PDB file of C-alpha atoms in Angstrom:
ATOM      1  CA  UNK U  22     344.515  90.890 170.810  1.00 64.00           C
ATOM      2  CA  UNK U  23     347.100  91.481 168.104  1.00 82.00           C
ATOM      3  CA  UNK U  24     348.456  94.994 167.855  1.00 94.00           C
ATOM      4  CA  UNK U  25     349.187  97.162 164.846  1.00 97.00           C
ATOM      5  CA  UNK U  26     351.646  95.426 162.548  1.00 97.00           C
ATOM      6  CA  UNK U  27     354.124  97.247 160.337  1.00 98.00           C
ATOM      7  CA  UNK U  28     356.742  96.120 157.875  1.00 97.00           C
ATOM      8  CA  UNK U  29     359.535  96.390 157.187  1.00 97.00           C
ATOM      9  CA  UNK U  30     361.006  97.498 160.518  1.00 97.00           C
ATOM     10  CA  UNK U  31     364.050  99.037 158.890  1.00 97.00           C
ATOM     11  CA  UNK U  32     364.787 100.275 155.375  1.00 98.00           C
ATOM     12  CA  UNK U  33     367.858 101.922 153.890  1.00 98.00           C
ATOM     13  CA  UNK U  34     367.651 103.471 150.422  1.00 98.00           C
ATOM     14  CA  UNK U  35     369.482 106.043 148.371  1.00 97.00           C
ATOM     15  CA  UNK U  36     367.953 109.390 147.529  1.00 96.00           C
ATOM     16  CA  UNK U  37     365.678 109.429 144.504  1.00 97.00           C
ATOM     17  CA  UNK U  38     364.736 105.784 145.060  1.00 98.00           C
ATOM     18  CA  UNK U  39     361.222 104.656 145.924  1.00 97.00           C
ATOM     19  CA  UNK U  40     360.065 102.928 149.074  1.00 98.00           C
ATOM     20  CA  UNK U  41     356.820 101.536 150.440  1.00 98.00           C
ATOM     21  CA  UNK U  42     355.667 100.748 153.944  1.00 98.00           C
ATOM     22  CA  UNK U  43     352.858  98.445 154.947  1.00 97.00           C
ATOM     23  CA  UNK U  44     350.476  98.594 157.906  1.00 98.00           C
ATOM     24  CA  UNK U  45     347.912  96.136 159.213  1.00 97.00           C
ATOM     25  CA  UNK U  46     345.692  97.775 161.843  1.00 96.00           C
ATOM     26  CA  UNK U  47     343.974  96.136 164.792  1.00 95.00           C
ATOM     27  CA  UNK U  48     341.040  94.053 163.586  1.00 94.00           C
ATOM     28  CA  UNK U  49     337.834  96.047 163.481  1.00 92.00           C
ATOM     29  CA  UNK U  50     339.478  99.455 163.665  1.00 93.00           C
ATOM     30  CA  UNK U  51     337.917 101.804 161.162  1.00 91.00           C
ATOM     31  CA  UNK U  52     340.401 104.650 161.464  1.00 92.00           C
ATOM     32  CA  UNK U  53     344.029 104.413 160.389  1.00 94.00           C
ATOM     33  CA  UNK U  54     346.778 107.020 160.683  1.00 95.00           C
ATOM     34  CA  UNK U  55     350.271 107.447 159.302  1.00 97.00           C
ATOM     35  CA  UNK U  56     352.706 109.589 161.270  1.00 97.00           C
ATOM     36  CA  UNK U  57     356.246 110.735 160.508  1.00 98.00           C
ATOM     37  CA  UNK U  58     358.671 111.053 163.422  1.00 97.00           C
ATOM     38  CA  UNK U  59     361.957 112.790 162.772  1.00 96.00           C
ATOM     39  CA  UNK U  60     364.716 112.102 165.281  1.00 94.00           C
ATOM     40  CA  UNK U  61     364.269 114.161 168.437  1.00 91.00           C
ATOM     41  CA  UNK U  62     360.737 115.282 167.579  1.00 93.00           C
ATOM     42  CA  UNK U  63     357.243 114.059 168.345  1.00 93.00           C
ATOM     43  CA  UNK U  64     355.234 112.232 165.687  1.00 95.00           C
ATOM     44  CA  UNK U  65     353.536 114.353 163.035  1.00 95.00           C
ATOM     45  CA  UNK U  66     350.327 113.221 161.368  1.00 94.00           C
ATOM     46  CA  UNK U  67     350.673 112.674 157.621  1.00 96.00           C
ATOM     47  CA  UNK U  68     347.320 111.185 156.709  1.00 95.00           C
ATOM     48  CA  UNK U  69     344.188 109.807 158.334  1.00 93.00           C
ATOM     49  CA  UNK U  70     341.775 107.280 156.807  1.00 93.00           C
ATOM     50  CA  UNK U  71     338.253 106.483 157.932  1.00 90.00           C
ATOM     51  CA  UNK U  72     337.568 103.053 156.450  1.00 88.00           C
ATOM     52  CA  UNK U  73     339.008 103.490 152.935  1.00 84.00           C
ATOM     53  CA  UNK U  74     338.346 107.226 152.639  1.00 90.00           C
ATOM     54  CA  UNK U  75     340.816 110.011 153.391  1.00 92.00           C
ATOM     55  CA  UNK U  76     339.773 112.268 156.271  1.00 89.00           C
ATOM     56  CA  UNK U  77     342.863 114.452 156.562  1.00 90.00           C
ATOM     57  CA  UNK U  78     345.933 114.570 154.330  1.00 94.00           C
ATOM     58  CA  UNK U  79     346.785 118.230 154.833  1.00 93.00           C
ATOM     59  CA  UNK U  80     350.320 117.449 156.066  1.00 93.00           C
ATOM     60  CA  UNK U  81     351.138 114.869 153.393  1.00 96.00           C
ATOM     61  CA  UNK U  82     353.732 116.094 150.836  1.00 95.00           C
ATOM     62  CA  UNK U  83     351.661 114.994 147.900  1.00 95.00           C
ATOM     63  CA  UNK U  84     354.351 115.595 145.303  1.00 96.00           C
ATOM     64  CA  UNK U  85     356.262 112.588 146.605  1.00 97.00           C
ATOM     65  CA  UNK U  86     354.151 110.802 149.215  1.00 98.00           C
ATOM     66  CA  UNK U  87     351.069 108.715 148.532  1.00 97.00           C
ATOM     67  CA  UNK U  88     348.966 106.414 150.676  1.00 97.00           C
ATOM     68  CA  UNK U  89     346.096 104.075 150.124  1.00 96.00           C
ATOM     69  CA  UNK U  90     343.897 101.859 152.197  1.00 95.00           C
ATOM     70  CA  UNK U  91     342.319  99.257 150.012  1.00 82.00           C
ATOM     71  CA  UNK U  92     339.162  97.572 151.320  1.00 85.00           C
ATOM     72  CA  UNK U  93     339.370  99.623 154.488  1.00 84.00           C
ATOM     73  CA  UNK U  94     341.873  97.345 156.194  1.00 92.00           C
ATOM     74  CA  UNK U  95     345.604  97.299 155.311  1.00 96.00           C
ATOM     75  CA  UNK U  96     347.369 100.427 154.180  1.00 97.00           C
ATOM     76  CA  UNK U  97     350.519 101.297 152.289  1.00 97.00           C
ATOM     77  CA  UNK U  98     352.511 104.526 152.376  1.00 98.00           C
ATOM     78  CA  UNK U  99     354.835 105.227 149.463  1.00 98.00           C
ATOM     79  CA  UNK U 100     357.586 107.747 148.911  1.00 98.00           C
ATOM     80  CA  UNK U 101     358.711 108.410 145.350  1.00 97.00           C
ATOM     81  CA  UNK U 102     361.336 109.778 144.964  1.00 96.00           C
ATOM     82  CA  UNK U 103     362.881 109.863 148.439  1.00 97.00           C
ATOM     83  CA  UNK U 104     364.888 112.823 149.713  1.00 97.00           C
ATOM     84  CA  UNK U 105     367.452 112.956 152.480  1.00 97.00           C
ATOM     85  CA  UNK U 106     364.998 114.789 154.743  1.00 97.00           C
ATOM     86  CA  UNK U 107     362.582 111.857 154.565  1.00 97.00           C
ATOM     87  CA  UNK U 108     364.828 109.932 156.953  1.00 98.00           C
ATOM     88  CA  UNK U 109     362.516 109.265 159.882  1.00 98.00           C
ATOM     89  CA  UNK U 110     360.424 106.655 161.640  1.00 98.00           C
ATOM     90  CA  UNK U 111     357.058 106.106 159.977  1.00 98.00           C
ATOM     91  CA  UNK U 112     354.411 105.106 162.474  1.00 98.00           C
ATOM     92  CA  UNK U 113     351.044 103.593 161.743  1.00 98.00           C
ATOM     93  CA  UNK U 114     348.224 103.817 164.267  1.00 96.00           C
ATOM     94  CA  UNK U 115     344.621 102.689 164.345  1.00 94.00           C
ATOM     95  CA  UNK U 116     341.527 103.399 166.387  1.00 92.00           C
ATOM     96  CA  UNK U 117     337.985 102.104 166.542  1.00 89.00           C
ATOM     97  CA  UNK U 118     336.698 105.239 164.873  1.00 77.00           C
ATOM     98  CA  UNK U 119     333.529 105.473 166.939  1.00 65.00           C
ATOM     99  CA  UNK U 120     333.959 109.043 168.030  1.00 62.00           C
ATOM    100  CA  UNK U 121     336.178 111.728 169.446  1.00 62.00           C
ATOM    101  CA  UNK U 122     337.637 109.996 172.500  1.00 71.00           C
ATOM    102  CA  UNK U 123     339.122 107.185 170.458  1.00 80.00           C
ATOM    103  CA  UNK U 124     342.364 105.762 171.750  1.00 88.00           C
ATOM    104  CA  UNK U 125     345.001 105.480 169.062  1.00 92.00           C
ATOM    105  CA  UNK U 126     347.127 102.334 169.128  1.00 94.00           C
ATOM    106  CA  UNK U 127     350.511 102.578 167.470  1.00 96.00           C
ATOM    107  CA  UNK U 128     352.640 100.059 165.681  1.00 97.00           C
ATOM    108  CA  UNK U 129     356.407  99.751 166.220  1.00 96.00           C
ATOM    109  CA  UNK U 130     357.212 101.898 163.195  1.00 97.00           C
ATOM    110  CA  UNK U 131     359.475 101.607 160.177  1.00 98.00           C
ATOM    111  CA  UNK U 132     362.819 103.359 160.429  1.00 98.00           C
ATOM    112  CA  UNK U 133     363.788 104.807 157.049  1.00 98.00           C
ATOM    113  CA  UNK U 134     367.313 105.968 156.302  1.00 98.00           C
ATOM    114  CA  UNK U 135     367.860 107.850 153.040  1.00 98.00           C
ATOM    115  CA  UNK U 136     371.513 108.073 151.968  1.00 97.00           C
TER     116      UNK U 136
ATOM    117  CA  UNK V  11     351.920 126.435 167.552  1.00 46.00           C
ATOM    118  CA  UNK V  12     352.520 124.513 170.765  1.00 55.00           C
ATOM    119  CA  UNK V  13     349.505 124.043 173.004  1.00 86.00           C
ATOM    120  CA  UNK V  14     351.472 122.445 175.827  1.00 94.00           C
ATOM    121  CA  UNK V  15     354.763 123.122 177.589  1.00 94.00           C
ATOM    122  CA  UNK V  16     356.730 120.353 179.238  1.00 96.00           C
ATOM    123  CA  UNK V  17     360.225 120.171 180.733  1.00 97.00           C
ATOM    124  CA  UNK V  18     362.737 118.706 178.336  1.00 96.00           C
ATOM    125  CA  UNK V  19     363.944 116.031 180.711  1.00 97.00           C
ATOM    126  CA  UNK V  20     363.759 114.739 184.252  1.00 97.00           C
ATOM    127  CA  UNK V  21     365.210 111.975 186.350  1.00 96.00           C
ATOM    128  CA  UNK V  22     363.558 109.973 189.055  1.00 95.00           C
ATOM    129  CA  UNK V  23     364.569 107.162 191.381  1.00 96.00           C
ATOM    130  CA  UNK V  24     363.262 103.653 190.950  1.00 97.00           C
ATOM    131  CA  UNK V  25     360.421 102.924 193.361  1.00 96.00           C
ATOM    132  CA  UNK V  26     359.610 106.585 193.897  1.00 96.00           C
ATOM    133  CA  UNK V  27     356.707 108.522 192.458  1.00 97.00           C
ATOM    134  CA  UNK V  28     357.436 110.431 189.259  1.00 97.00           C
ATOM    135  CA  UNK V  29     355.525 113.698 188.854  1.00 97.00           C
ATOM    136  CA  UNK V  30     355.486 115.016 185.287  1.00 98.00           C
ATOM    137  CA  UNK V  31     354.204 118.575 184.866  1.00 97.00           C
ATOM    138  CA  UNK V  32     352.486 120.039 181.831  1.00 97.00           C
ATOM    139  CA  UNK V  33     351.307 123.581 181.185  1.00 96.00           C
ATOM    140  CA  UNK V  34     348.369 124.198 178.862  1.00 94.00           C
ATOM    141  CA  UNK V  35     347.356 127.733 179.700  1.00 93.00           C
ATOM    142  CA  UNK V  36     345.315 128.264 176.508  1.00 91.00           C
ATOM    143  CA  UNK V  37     343.218 125.111 176.849  1.00 91.00           C
ATOM    144  CA  UNK V  38     339.595 125.454 175.766  1.00 89.00           C
ATOM    145  CA  UNK V  39     336.551 124.131 177.574  1.00 87.00           C
ATOM    146  CA  UNK V  40     336.080 121.267 175.112  1.00 86.00           C
ATOM    147  CA  UNK V  41     339.705 120.153 175.065  1.00 89.00           C
ATOM    148  CA  UNK V  42     340.913 117.087 176.895  1.00 91.00           C
ATOM    149  CA  UNK V  43     344.379 116.475 178.330  1.00 94.00           C
ATOM    150  CA  UNK V  44     345.951 113.279 177.009  1.00 94.00           C
ATOM    151  CA  UNK V  45     349.186 111.585 177.991  1.00 96.00           C
ATOM    152  CA  UNK V  46     351.109 109.150 175.823  1.00 97.00           C
ATOM    153  CA  UNK V  47     354.569 107.719 176.301  1.00 98.00           C
ATOM    154  CA  UNK V  48     357.115 106.334 173.883  1.00 97.00           C
ATOM    155  CA  UNK V  49     359.645 103.793 174.993  1.00 97.00           C
ATOM    156  CA  UNK V  50     362.785 103.620 172.881  1.00 94.00           C
ATOM    157  CA  UNK V  51     362.236 101.959 169.472  1.00 91.00           C
ATOM    158  CA  UNK V  52     358.511 101.546 170.081  1.00 95.00           C
ATOM    159  CA  UNK V  53     355.419 103.448 168.994  1.00 96.00           C
ATOM    160  CA  UNK V  54     353.647 105.796 171.408  1.00 96.00           C
ATOM    161  CA  UNK V  55     351.447 104.157 174.045  1.00 96.00           C
ATOM    162  CA  UNK V  56     348.291 105.681 175.521  1.00 95.00           C
ATOM    163  CA  UNK V  57     348.461 106.302 179.265  1.00 97.00           C
ATOM    164  CA  UNK V  58     345.481 108.336 180.438  1.00 96.00           C
ATOM    165  CA  UNK V  59     343.267 111.294 179.622  1.00 93.00           C
ATOM    166  CA  UNK V  60     340.978 113.722 181.470  1.00 93.00           C
ATOM    167  CA  UNK V  61     338.788 116.778 181.056  1.00 92.00           C
ATOM    168  CA  UNK V  62     338.260 118.374 184.461  1.00 92.00           C
ATOM    169  CA  UNK V  63     338.372 115.718 187.123  1.00 90.00           C
ATOM    170  CA  UNK V  64     341.375 113.829 188.331  1.00 95.00           C
ATOM    171  CA  UNK V  65     341.702 110.406 186.758  1.00 96.00           C
ATOM    172  CA  UNK V  66     343.438 107.196 187.781  1.00 97.00           C
ATOM    173  CA  UNK V  67     344.028 103.921 186.010  1.00 96.00           C
ATOM    174  CA  UNK V  68     346.383 101.003 186.367  1.00 95.00           C
ATOM    175  CA  UNK V  69     349.249 102.926 184.818  1.00 95.00           C
ATOM    176  CA  UNK V  70     349.075 106.412 186.306  1.00 97.00           C
ATOM    177  CA  UNK V  71     347.107 109.248 187.862  1.00 98.00           C
ATOM    178  CA  UNK V  72     346.277 112.543 186.200  1.00 98.00           C
ATOM    179  CA  UNK V  73     345.807 115.641 188.326  1.00 98.00           C
ATOM    180  CA  UNK V  74     344.283 118.653 186.553  1.00 97.00           C
ATOM    181  CA  UNK V  75     344.237 122.036 188.276  1.00 96.00           C
ATOM    182  CA  UNK V  76     340.903 123.685 188.908  1.00 95.00           C
ATOM    183  CA  UNK V  77     341.558 126.354 186.260  1.00 94.00           C
ATOM    184  CA  UNK V  78     342.690 123.571 183.882  1.00 95.00           C
ATOM    185  CA  UNK V  79     345.782 125.519 182.880  1.00 95.00           C
ATOM    186  CA  UNK V  80     348.148 122.812 184.019  1.00 96.00           C
ATOM    187  CA  UNK V  81     348.237 119.146 184.907  1.00 97.00           C
ATOM    188  CA  UNK V  82     350.529 116.547 186.432  1.00 98.00           C
ATOM    189  CA  UNK V  83     350.957 112.943 185.432  1.00 98.00           C
ATOM    190  CA  UNK V  84     351.922 110.769 188.362  1.00 98.00           C
ATOM    191  CA  UNK V  85     353.619 107.406 188.007  1.00 97.00           C
ATOM    192  CA  UNK V  86     353.163 106.088 191.548  1.00 96.00           C
ATOM    193  CA  UNK V  87     356.096 103.679 191.727  1.00 95.00           C
ATOM    194  CA  UNK V  88     358.473 104.258 188.850  1.00 96.00           C
ATOM    195  CA  UNK V  89     360.390 101.296 187.478  1.00 97.00           C
ATOM    196  CA  UNK V  90     363.255 101.146 185.009  1.00 97.00           C
ATOM    197  CA  UNK V  91     360.718 100.145 182.337  1.00 96.00           C
ATOM    198  CA  UNK V  92     359.036 103.543 182.736  1.00 97.00           C
ATOM    199  CA  UNK V  93     362.055 105.215 181.133  1.00 98.00           C
ATOM    200  CA  UNK V  94     360.523 106.872 178.065  1.00 98.00           C
ATOM    201  CA  UNK V  95     359.498 110.129 176.416  1.00 97.00           C
ATOM    202  CA  UNK V  96     356.195 111.325 177.862  1.00 98.00           C
ATOM    203  CA  UNK V  97     353.905 113.488 175.745  1.00 97.00           C
ATOM    204  CA  UNK V  98     351.197 115.773 177.117  1.00 96.00           C
ATOM    205  CA  UNK V  99     348.627 116.597 174.436  1.00 93.00           C
ATOM    206  CA  UNK V 100     345.483 118.706 174.425  1.00 91.00           C
ATOM    207  CA  UNK V 101     342.820 117.407 172.124  1.00 86.00           C
ATOM    208  CA  UNK V 102     339.350 118.560 171.183  1.00 76.00           C
ATOM    209  CA  UNK V 103     336.819 115.949 172.204  1.00 65.00           C
ATOM    210  CA  UNK V 104     335.422 115.336 168.739  1.00 67.00           C
ATOM    211  CA  UNK V 105     338.736 115.608 166.886  1.00 69.00           C
ATOM    212  CA  UNK V 106     340.775 112.515 166.143  1.00 75.00           C
ATOM    213  CA  UNK V 107     343.987 114.461 165.708  1.00 78.00           C
ATOM    214  CA  UNK V 108     346.854 114.051 168.180  1.00 86.00           C
ATOM    215  CA  UNK V 109     349.422 116.849 167.970  1.00 87.00           C
ATOM    216  CA  UNK V 110     352.632 115.706 169.624  1.00 91.00           C
ATOM    217  CA  UNK V 111     355.240 118.128 170.934  1.00 90.00           C
ATOM    218  CA  UNK V 112     358.777 117.163 171.920  1.00 91.00           C
ATOM    219  CA  UNK V 113     357.685 115.669 175.247  1.00 95.00           C
ATOM    220  CA  UNK V 114     359.639 115.054 178.456  1.00 97.00           C
ATOM    221  CA  UNK V 115     362.404 112.480 178.477  1.00 97.00           C
ATOM    222  CA  UNK V 116     362.059 110.639 181.776  1.00 98.00           C
ATOM    223  CA  UNK V 117     364.953 108.530 182.993  1.00 98.00           C
ATOM    224  CA  UNK V 118     364.334 106.219 185.922  1.00 97.00           C
ATOM    225  CA  UNK V 119     367.546 105.400 187.746  1.00 96.00           C
ATOM    226  CA  UNK V 120     368.197 102.397 189.969  1.00 94.00           C
TER     227      UNK V 120
END
């Protein structure tokens, strides 16, 4: 079974530029998550989708971050404009979405460096 | 607000059991204990979870104290590939959210 795919794996941009990350979840998984992991810290949930609807985006900095999940499958996370403090690994995860004890499966992440 | 407390780091010898402690003194009756690990440059990986009873799978064992205020993850025969950051997380049974702390950095030495 293929895992969660993410691209690109690495991205370097200058502050005030825009960037987008892509995630393809495990086939059949209804729930998709984006996490931000700053160096030395655990991942922090940014947004959660159930199919193509947003369940929780309370931690998403909506003035600069946006995310969408078209057709309830792939998802993109965008930052516009980027700030230095956005340097982090952006992790995508997916789960079946059948109920509370769902196991979340994570992708390898995209490492973003903002100069 | 942290729900779990873990040591920052620990070492263990290859081939020996690694016992990773976690304190969760404010855990509620409907909260589960989950363990994930994150190997360098990879995303977190699910290990095991439990509510009250001890649990075992092919990766590890989870021992939860009777009062549920603490737990121990046991890697029975640690290998160099078990070197990772291990996260102990408490999670409400019907809540999808995983709240990661800083975890324990485990280094397995030959």
